[in-house]
Tab-separated table of C-alpha atoms and ligand atoms in Angstrom:
chain	number	residue	atom	x	y	z
A	28	MET	CA	26.498	35.039	2.256
A	29	GLN	CA	24.026	33.382	-0.126
A	30	PRO	CA	21.673	30.823	1.460
A	31	ILE	CA	23.295	27.375	1.385
A	32	ARG	CA	21.554	24.748	-0.683
A	33	MET	CA	22.301	21.044	-0.973
A	34	VAL	CA	22.117	21.486	-4.746
A	35	ASP	CA	22.022	24.981	-6.277
A	36	LEU	CA	20.357	24.760	-9.652
A	37	GLN	CA	19.230	28.391	-9.557
A	38	GLY	CA	22.757	29.748	-9.446
A	39	GLN	CA	23.812	27.410	-12.232
A	40	TYR	CA	20.815	28.391	-14.352
A	41	ALA	CA	21.594	32.103	-13.993
A	42	GLU	CA	24.821	31.558	-15.971
A	43	ILE	CA	23.127	29.872	-18.912
A	44	ALA	CA	19.626	31.384	-18.815
A	45	PRO	CA	19.527	33.148	-22.212
A	46	GLU	CA	20.939	30.107	-24.010
A	47	VAL	CA	18.482	27.754	-22.288
A	48	GLN	CA	15.515	30.030	-22.970
A	49	GLU	CA	16.384	30.232	-26.638
A	50	ALA	CA	16.834	26.471	-26.969
A	51	ILE	CA	13.533	25.756	-25.204
A	52	ASN	CA	11.717	28.312	-27.338
A	53	GLN	CA	13.128	26.685	-30.445
A	54	VAL	CA	11.752	23.276	-29.434
A	55	ILE	CA	8.349	24.822	-28.793
A	56	LYS	CA	8.445	26.620	-32.136
A	57	ASP	CA	9.376	23.388	-33.918
A	58	THR	CA	6.777	21.406	-31.903
A	59	SER	CA	9.003	18.353	-32.299
A	60	PHE	CA	8.599	17.447	-28.650
A	61	ILE	CA	9.380	13.758	-29.025
A	62	ASN	CA	12.423	12.535	-30.931
A	63	GLY	CA	13.115	15.976	-32.293
A	64	PRO	CA	16.420	16.730	-34.027
A	65	VAL	CA	17.768	18.100	-30.748
A	66	VAL	CA	17.608	14.613	-29.175
A	67	ARG	CA	19.744	13.252	-31.981
A	68	GLU	CA	22.108	16.200	-31.609
A	69	PHE	CA	22.484	15.488	-27.895
A	70	GLN	CA	23.072	11.805	-28.583
A	71	ILE	CA	25.879	12.633	-31.006
A	72	GLN	CA	27.450	15.166	-28.637
A	73	LEU	CA	27.397	12.671	-25.782
A	74	GLU	CA	28.829	9.924	-27.997
A	75	GLU	CA	31.714	12.253	-28.792
A	76	TYR	CA	32.174	13.107	-25.118
A	77	LEU	CA	32.295	9.372	-24.335
A	78	ASP	CA	35.021	8.778	-26.938
A	79	GLY	CA	32.799	7.134	-29.528
A	80	THR	CA	30.675	4.956	-27.268
A	81	HIS	CA	27.115	4.418	-28.578
A	82	VAL	CA	24.483	6.368	-26.642
A	83	ILE	CA	20.801	5.489	-26.486
A	84	PRO	CA	18.801	8.213	-24.711
A	85	CYS	CA	15.826	7.091	-22.599
A	86	GLY	CA	13.314	8.275	-20.023
A	87	ASN	CA	15.305	8.114	-16.788
A	88	GLY	CA	18.197	6.351	-15.074
A	89	THR	CA	16.068	3.559	-13.647
A	90	ASP	CA	14.682	2.739	-17.102
A	91	ALA	CA	18.242	2.808	-18.412
A	92	LEU	CA	19.256	0.065	-15.966
A	93	GLN	CA	16.170	-1.996	-16.715
A	94	ILE	CA	16.653	-1.700	-20.470
A	95	ALA	CA	20.344	-2.585	-20.174
A	96	LEU	CA	19.432	-5.783	-18.341
A	97	MET	CA	16.617	-6.561	-20.805
A	98	ALA	CA	19.122	-6.330	-23.642
A	99	LEU	CA	21.284	-9.047	-22.110
A	100	ASP	CA	18.640	-11.789	-22.440
A	101	LEU	CA	18.916	-12.951	-18.855
A	102	GLN	CA	16.575	-15.679	-17.642
A	103	PRO	CA	14.403	-15.598	-14.505
A	104	GLY	CA	16.469	-16.838	-11.586
A	105	ASP	CA	19.794	-15.717	-13.049
A	106	GLU	CA	21.838	-14.034	-10.357
A	107	VAL	CA	23.006	-10.431	-10.613
A	108	ILE	CA	25.525	-9.156	-8.089
A	109	THR	CA	25.419	-5.560	-6.909
A	110	ALA	CA	26.374	-3.448	-3.905
A	111	ASP	CA	24.399	-3.388	-0.676
A	112	PHE	CA	25.098	0.339	-0.434
A	113	THR	CA	23.492	2.197	-3.341
A	114	PHE	CA	20.268	3.856	-4.387
A	115	ALA	CA	17.460	1.289	-4.542
A	116	ALA	CA	16.951	1.651	-8.311
A	117	THR	CA	19.938	-0.593	-8.936
A	118	VAL	CA	18.472	-3.580	-7.126
A	119	GLU	CA	14.878	-2.720	-8.016
A	120	VAL	CA	15.293	-3.384	-11.725
A	121	ILE	CA	17.015	-6.716	-11.054
A	122	ALA	CA	14.063	-7.879	-8.951
A	123	LEU	CA	11.514	-6.418	-11.363
A	124	LEU	CA	12.879	-8.566	-14.194
A	125	LYS	CA	12.572	-11.678	-11.979
A	126	LEU	CA	16.310	-11.987	-11.777
A	127	THR	CA	17.832	-12.740	-8.381
A	128	PRO	CA	19.669	-9.824	-6.789
A	129	VAL	CA	22.762	-10.816	-4.827
A	130	LEU	CA	23.896	-7.980	-2.587
A	131	VAL	CA	27.500	-7.776	-1.437
A	132	ASP	CA	29.494	-5.563	0.897
A	133	ILE	CA	31.547	-2.503	-0.025
A	134	ASP	CA	35.050	-1.128	0.345
A	135	PRO	CA	35.336	1.025	3.497
A	136	GLN	CA	37.426	3.736	1.814
A	137	THR	CA	35.533	4.322	-1.413
A	138	PHE	CA	32.009	3.096	-0.505
A	139	ASN	CA	32.118	1.141	-3.792
A	140	ILE	CA	31.458	-2.549	-4.360
A	141	ASP	CA	34.251	-4.762	-3.008
A	142	PRO	CA	35.650	-7.072	-5.729
A	143	LYS	CA	36.654	-9.642	-3.072
A	144	ALA	CA	33.038	-9.799	-1.905
A	145	VAL	CA	31.911	-10.109	-5.525
A	146	GLU	CA	34.282	-13.008	-6.114
A	147	LYS	CA	32.918	-14.862	-3.090
A	148	ALA	CA	29.340	-14.354	-4.248
A	149	ILE	CA	29.816	-15.803	-7.745
A	150	THR	CA	27.918	-19.066	-8.340
A	151	PRO	CA	27.143	-21.046	-11.510
A	152	LYS	CA	23.919	-18.989	-11.733
A	153	THR	CA	25.671	-15.621	-11.719
A	154	LYS	CA	25.249	-13.799	-15.035
A	155	ALA	CA	26.069	-10.163	-14.332
A	156	ILE	CA	27.697	-7.686	-11.967
A	157	ILE	CA	26.411	-4.138	-11.541
A	158	PRO	CA	29.023	-1.839	-10.009
A	159	VAL	CA	27.780	1.637	-9.122
A	160	HIS	CA	30.219	4.550	-9.388
A	161	LEU	CA	28.874	5.750	-6.081
A	162	PHE	CA	29.022	9.443	-5.144
A	163	GLY	CA	30.989	9.999	-8.370
A	164	GLN	CA	33.954	7.791	-7.425
A	165	ALA	CA	34.887	5.265	-10.121
A	166	ALA	CA	34.307	1.676	-8.967
A	167	PRO	CA	37.286	-0.743	-9.161
A	168	MET	CA	36.732	-1.664	-12.804
A	169	GLU	CA	39.985	-3.533	-13.439
A	170	PRO	CA	39.457	-6.309	-10.868
A	171	LEU	CA	35.763	-6.433	-11.792
A	172	LEU	CA	36.588	-6.801	-15.495
A	173	GLU	CA	38.957	-9.639	-14.641
A	174	LEU	CA	36.253	-11.394	-12.626
A	175	ALA	CA	33.719	-10.835	-15.392
A	176	GLN	CA	36.045	-12.227	-18.057
A	177	LYS	CA	37.102	-15.217	-15.968
A	178	ASN	CA	33.525	-16.158	-15.121
A	179	ASN	CA	31.882	-15.091	-18.373
A	180	LEU	CA	29.707	-12.416	-16.778
A	181	TYR	CA	28.211	-9.191	-18.083
A	182	LEU	CA	29.384	-6.001	-16.454
A	183	VAL	CA	26.715	-3.284	-16.237
A	184	GLU	CA	27.945	0.060	-14.909
A	185	ASP	CA	25.442	2.195	-13.045
A	186	ASN	CA	27.006	5.543	-13.853
A	187	ALA	CA	24.089	7.690	-12.639
A	188	GLN	CA	26.390	9.469	-10.183
A	189	GLY	CA	29.676	9.237	-12.057
A	190	ILE	CA	29.296	10.865	-15.460
A	191	GLY	CA	32.553	12.546	-16.471
A	192	SER	CA	34.664	10.411	-14.159
A	193	THR	CA	37.710	8.627	-15.598
A	194	TYR	CA	39.036	5.268	-14.465
A	195	THR	CA	42.768	4.607	-14.733
A	196	PHE	CA	43.944	1.033	-15.297
A	197	SER	CA	47.175	-0.235	-13.738
A	198	ASP	CA	48.970	0.166	-17.086
A	199	GLY	CA	48.043	3.866	-17.140
A	200	ARG	CA	45.263	3.516	-19.696
A	201	LYS	CA	42.299	5.772	-18.965
A	202	GLN	CA	38.669	5.217	-19.816
A	203	LYS	CA	35.512	7.106	-18.927
A	204	THR	CA	33.177	5.399	-16.469
A	205	GLY	CA	30.092	3.951	-18.110
A	206	THR	CA	32.070	2.945	-21.213
A	207	ILE	CA	34.199	0.180	-19.681
A	208	GLY	CA	31.761	-2.687	-19.064
A	209	THR	CA	29.365	-4.483	-21.396
A	210	VAL	CA	26.904	-1.650	-20.990
A	211	GLY	CA	26.633	1.493	-18.883
A	212	THR	CA	23.713	3.614	-17.760
A	213	THR	CA	23.183	7.122	-16.483
A	214	SER	CA	20.509	9.467	-15.187
A	215	PHE	CA	19.839	13.095	-16.079
A	216	PHE	CA	17.756	13.696	-12.963
A	217	PRO	CA	18.101	17.446	-12.250
A	218	SER	CA	20.494	17.067	-9.306
A	219	LYS	CA	22.883	14.676	-11.078
A	220	ASN	CA	26.209	15.992	-12.388
A	221	LEU	CA	24.646	16.277	-15.844
A	222	GLY	CA	21.054	17.109	-14.939
A	223	GLY	CA	18.139	18.175	-17.111
A	224	TYR	CA	15.078	20.120	-16.065
A	225	GLY	CA	13.046	16.970	-15.596
A	226	ASP	CA	13.620	13.230	-15.984
A	227	GLY	CA	16.042	11.712	-18.447
A	228	GLY	CA	18.552	8.913	-18.829
A	229	ALA	CA	20.786	7.088	-21.277
A	230	ILE	CA	22.388	3.737	-21.989
A	231	PHE	CA	25.970	3.416	-23.250
A	232	THR	CA	27.729	0.578	-25.024
A	233	ARG	CA	30.697	0.141	-27.324
A	234	ASP	CA	29.054	-2.982	-28.817
A	235	THR	CA	27.331	-1.911	-32.059
A	236	ASP	CA	24.964	-4.906	-32.194
A	237	LEU	CA	23.937	-4.419	-28.584
A	238	ALA	CA	23.365	-0.697	-29.242
A	239	GLN	CA	21.100	-1.568	-32.157
A	240	LYS	CA	19.144	-4.001	-30.017
A	241	ILE	CA	18.738	-1.403	-27.251
A	242	ARG	CA	17.437	1.188	-29.744
A	243	GLY	CA	14.564	-1.200	-30.395
A	244	ILE	CA	13.917	-2.045	-26.747
A	245	VAL	CA	13.410	1.620	-25.795
A	246	ASN	CA	10.821	1.847	-28.574
A	247	HIS	CA	8.389	-1.046	-27.990
A	248	GLY	CA	10.731	-3.609	-29.498
A	249	MET	CA	10.269	-1.983	-32.916
A	250	TYR	CA	13.052	-2.092	-35.496
A	251	LYS	CA	10.729	-1.383	-38.398
A	252	ARG	CA	7.617	0.715	-37.918
A	253	TYR	CA	4.820	-1.429	-36.406
A	254	HIS	CA	6.922	-4.584	-36.551
A	255	HIS	CA	7.500	-5.660	-32.951
A	256	ASP	CA	10.306	-8.198	-32.863
A	257	ILE	CA	10.870	-8.342	-29.122
A	258	ILE	CA	9.095	-7.092	-26.027
A	259	GLY	CA	10.265	-3.578	-25.305
A	260	VAL	CA	9.216	-0.554	-23.324
A	261	ASN	CA	8.408	3.068	-24.049
A	262	SER	CA	11.251	5.130	-22.674
A	263	ARG	CA	12.225	8.381	-24.354
A	264	LEU	CA	14.248	11.459	-23.607
A	265	ASP	CA	12.025	14.356	-24.592
A	266	SER	CA	13.261	17.163	-26.799
A	267	LEU	CA	12.986	19.867	-24.125
A	268	GLN	CA	15.311	17.873	-21.868
A	269	ALA	CA	17.730	17.221	-24.714
A	270	ALA	CA	17.808	20.965	-25.481
A	271	VAL	CA	18.829	21.732	-21.892
A	272	LEU	CA	21.267	18.825	-21.707
A	273	ASN	CA	22.982	19.917	-24.919
A	274	ILE	CA	23.865	23.209	-23.277
A	275	LYS	CA	24.945	21.627	-19.996
A	276	LEU	CA	26.990	18.840	-21.605
A	277	LYS	CA	29.317	21.484	-23.078
A	278	ARG	CA	29.977	22.603	-19.517
A	279	LEU	CA	30.091	19.179	-17.839
A	280	ASP	CA	33.869	19.076	-17.382
A	281	PHE	CA	33.822	22.627	-16.059
A	282	TYR	CA	30.986	21.732	-13.660
A	283	ASN	CA	32.878	18.663	-12.456
A	284	GLU	CA	36.010	20.780	-11.958
A	285	ARG	CA	34.008	23.142	-9.787
A	286	ARG	CA	32.742	20.231	-7.715
A	287	LYS	CA	36.291	18.927	-7.328
A	288	ALA	CA	37.524	22.379	-6.306
A	289	ALA	CA	34.857	22.538	-3.595
A	290	ALA	CA	35.765	18.999	-2.476
A	291	ILE	CA	39.432	19.967	-2.169
A	292	GLN	CA	38.501	22.947	0.006
A	293	TYR	CA	36.316	20.759	2.228
A	294	THR	CA	39.063	18.168	2.581
A	295	GLN	CA	41.698	20.780	3.449
A	296	ARG	CA	39.550	21.994	6.311
A	297	LEU	CA	38.314	18.640	7.604
A	298	SER	CA	40.800	15.869	6.908
A	299	GLN	CA	42.921	16.464	10.015
A	300	HIS	CA	40.003	16.201	12.410
A	301	PRO	CA	40.272	12.990	14.465
A	302	LYS	CA	36.523	12.328	14.350
A	303	ILE	CA	36.136	12.861	10.602
A	304	THR	CA	37.121	10.688	7.639
A	305	THR	CA	37.068	12.626	4.382
A	306	PRO	CA	36.373	10.864	1.069
A	307	ILE	CA	39.409	9.693	-0.847
A	308	ARG	CA	40.051	9.702	-4.544
A	309	GLN	CA	41.647	6.548	-5.726
A	310	GLY	CA	44.475	6.581	-8.188
A	311	ASP	CA	44.439	9.866	-10.016
A	312	CYS	CA	42.445	13.050	-9.499
A	313	ASP	CA	40.054	12.284	-12.357
A	314	SER	CA	38.420	9.242	-10.806
A	315	HIS	CA	36.012	11.214	-8.594
A	316	VAL	CA	33.505	13.776	-9.855
A	317	PHE	CA	31.922	14.371	-6.428
A	318	HIS	CA	28.272	13.855	-7.118
A	319	GLN	CA	28.249	13.819	-3.329
A	320	TYR	CA	30.893	14.863	-0.833
A	321	THR	CA	30.377	12.200	1.801
A	322	LEU	CA	32.158	12.095	5.145
A	323	ARG	CA	32.212	9.537	7.891
A	324	VAL	CA	31.861	10.921	11.402
A	325	HIS	CA	33.014	8.978	14.452
A	326	GLY	CA	32.126	9.120	18.134
A	327	VAL	CA	29.267	11.574	17.682
A	328	ASN	CA	25.527	11.262	17.283
A	329	ARG	CA	25.095	11.780	13.565
A	330	ASP	CA	21.435	12.726	13.813
A	331	ALA	CA	22.283	15.413	16.378
A	332	LEU	CA	24.949	16.686	13.979
A	333	VAL	CA	22.389	16.858	11.168
A	334	ASP	CA	20.072	18.848	13.477
A	335	HIS	CA	22.880	21.158	14.566
A	336	LEU	CA	23.763	21.967	10.960
A	337	LYS	CA	20.103	22.422	10.072
A	338	GLU	CA	19.778	25.007	12.837
A	339	LYS	CA	22.667	26.828	11.175
A	340	ASN	CA	20.797	26.686	7.850
A	341	ILE	CA	23.163	24.088	6.452
A	342	PRO	CA	21.319	21.297	4.644
A	343	THR	CA	22.937	17.841	4.618
A	344	GLY	CA	21.960	14.416	3.309
A	345	VAL	CA	22.332	10.877	4.570
A	346	TYR	CA	22.947	8.663	1.542
A	347	TYR	CA	21.950	6.011	2.440
A	348	PRO	CA	20.494	5.400	5.901
A	349	ILE	CA	19.419	1.769	5.397
A	350	PRO	CA	21.405	-1.016	3.696
A	351	LEU	CA	19.509	-2.596	0.821
A	352	HIS	CA	19.647	-6.048	2.445
A	353	ALA	CA	17.625	-4.600	5.348
A	354	GLN	CA	14.997	-2.910	3.164
A	355	LYS	CA	11.585	-4.553	3.404
A	356	ALA	CA	11.315	-5.050	-0.347
A	357	TYR	CA	14.715	-6.724	-0.687
A	358	GLN	CA	15.072	-8.809	2.455
A	359	SER	CA	15.979	-12.416	1.782
A	360	PRO	CA	16.837	-15.435	3.916
A	361	GLN	CA	20.073	-15.669	1.939
A	362	TYR	CA	21.443	-12.567	3.695
A	363	LYS	CA	22.946	-12.534	7.167
A	364	ASP	CA	23.394	-9.115	8.688
A	365	GLU	CA	26.973	-9.981	9.631
A	366	ASP	CA	27.831	-10.464	5.951
A	367	PHE	CA	27.695	-6.678	5.515
A	368	PRO	CA	29.919	-5.193	8.251
A	369	VAL	CA	31.198	-2.320	6.122
A	370	THR	CA	27.783	-1.248	4.857
A	371	ASN	CA	26.227	-1.623	8.296
A	372	ARG	CA	28.832	0.743	9.655
A	373	ALA	CA	28.660	3.192	6.746
A	374	VAL	CA	24.901	3.735	7.078
A	375	LYS	CA	25.460	4.945	10.635
A	376	GLU	CA	28.477	7.160	9.920
A	377	VAL	CA	27.901	8.867	6.578
A	378	ILE	CA	26.839	12.440	6.078
A	379	SER	CA	26.929	14.296	2.769
A	380	LEU	CA	27.640	18.022	2.734
A	381	PRO	CA	26.213	20.523	0.247
A	382	MET	CA	27.852	19.828	-3.116
A	383	HIS	CA	27.191	21.661	-6.357
A	384	THR	CA	28.799	23.957	-8.877
A	385	GLU	CA	28.048	27.232	-7.095
A	386	LEU	CA	29.603	26.785	-3.626
A	387	SER	CA	31.611	29.808	-2.452
A	388	LEU	CA	34.657	29.723	-0.184
A	389	GLU	CA	32.683	31.746	2.314
A	390	GLN	CA	30.008	29.055	2.389
A	391	ILE	CA	32.572	26.263	2.670
A	392	ASP	CA	34.282	28.071	5.570
A	393	TYR	CA	30.961	28.481	7.325
A	394	ILE	CA	29.900	24.849	6.741
A	395	THR	CA	33.210	23.365	7.904
A	396	ALA	CA	33.488	25.690	10.923
A	397	SER	CA	29.959	24.762	12.014
A	398	LEU	CA	30.741	21.078	11.587
A	399	ILE	CA	33.992	21.259	13.542
A	400	GLU	CA	32.321	23.297	16.274
A	401	PHE	CA	29.849	20.480	16.848
A	402	MET	CA	32.468	17.715	16.657
A	403	ASP	CA	34.734	19.479	19.165
A	404	ALA	CA	31.896	19.959	21.644
A	405	GLN	CA	31.196	16.223	21.795
B	21	LIG	C1	19.688	8.560	-9.561
B	21	LIG	C2	20.122	7.154	-9.598
B	21	LIG	C3	19.440	6.177	-10.336
B	21	LIG	C4	18.107	6.415	-10.983
B	21	LIG	O1	17.995	7.476	-11.813
B	21	LIG	P1	16.550	8.109	-12.133
B	21	LIG	O2	16.804	8.982	-13.303
B	21	LIG	O3	16.134	8.870	-10.922
B	21	LIG	O4	15.626	6.991	-12.440
B	21	LIG	C5	19.977	4.907	-10.405
B	21	LIG	N1	21.102	4.581	-9.766
B	21	LIG	C6	21.767	5.482	-9.013
B	21	LIG	C7	23.026	5.066	-8.327
B	21	LIG	C8	21.292	6.787	-8.887
B	21	LIG	O5	21.968	7.661	-8.130
């Protein structure tokens, strides 16, 4: 059996090595390291993949979120609602722009933001909601869109973990995550479903004017060379990353299918265990692209489980061990711990198993058997 990795980028690279080498060599030969033609090519390919949504490449997924919020002309003190259970980048950019983050609890089944909690948190100062398609599971966009429309709010989708996922509306209409709200963002961090060989990110919007504005923000607020109309940032996807991403984008659906196949195998082996809750896909099978395969475990010491698996050379992850409302940087007198019962429970119960495109059945058998062995001994 091959050694088990949390993310196996070596195995994935082996399949595309000659193509990647050639593309990288071409960029070096051209020396167009910044804004080379390959960046434009990637942008166009991704726009096609996202059914015609505008794509603005940028430096990383955190920049993408910050730039998306900058483009919405929010004022200091405006409130932005997001989930208590996500990677810190989501709340970080809100605070950085002197907006007021308002954290709310999540749905126990999907780990995604709970629209009922969002509704309760809306005040006259609320200007935007940031759902995160956490672990690759599409957030409940239909109720969130309704809330956004009713209350005149922007909807910013943090799609760093969900690229390639499809949300199905109640009338059967399907739309890719990241293209449903006012603006969407993603990350090409190497371990993401569409990962480069370094940092990268992008912003998505179907609004042509907003796309135009964002193209200036990523480039020092410049719309005409050396004319700075608004305050921007410097955030670029470099050509070497775009060259790699071009090759991997062609395989994104295939990669996501492989992740789903591994998830199905995990679920078959684990879902009947009384001390394990396996992740669910809501609606149809396309709504989850399994950036992570995250279980809840009950009635066992999770840290001891992590150690047990580590001894068996099985890496795991705990995403995320601390709710954002309890993080030093984001504590606020406005939060009461009891307002976040679902998150508070999730942080104690979650464990993510190895998830990538190269998992073998043999590995999955070994991982699940080792897990069940520990659970049964408790
Ligand atoms: C990875 C991630 C980000 C940040 O992306 P970077 O490219 O690392 O800056 C933001 N939000 C979520 C939910 C993420 O998983």
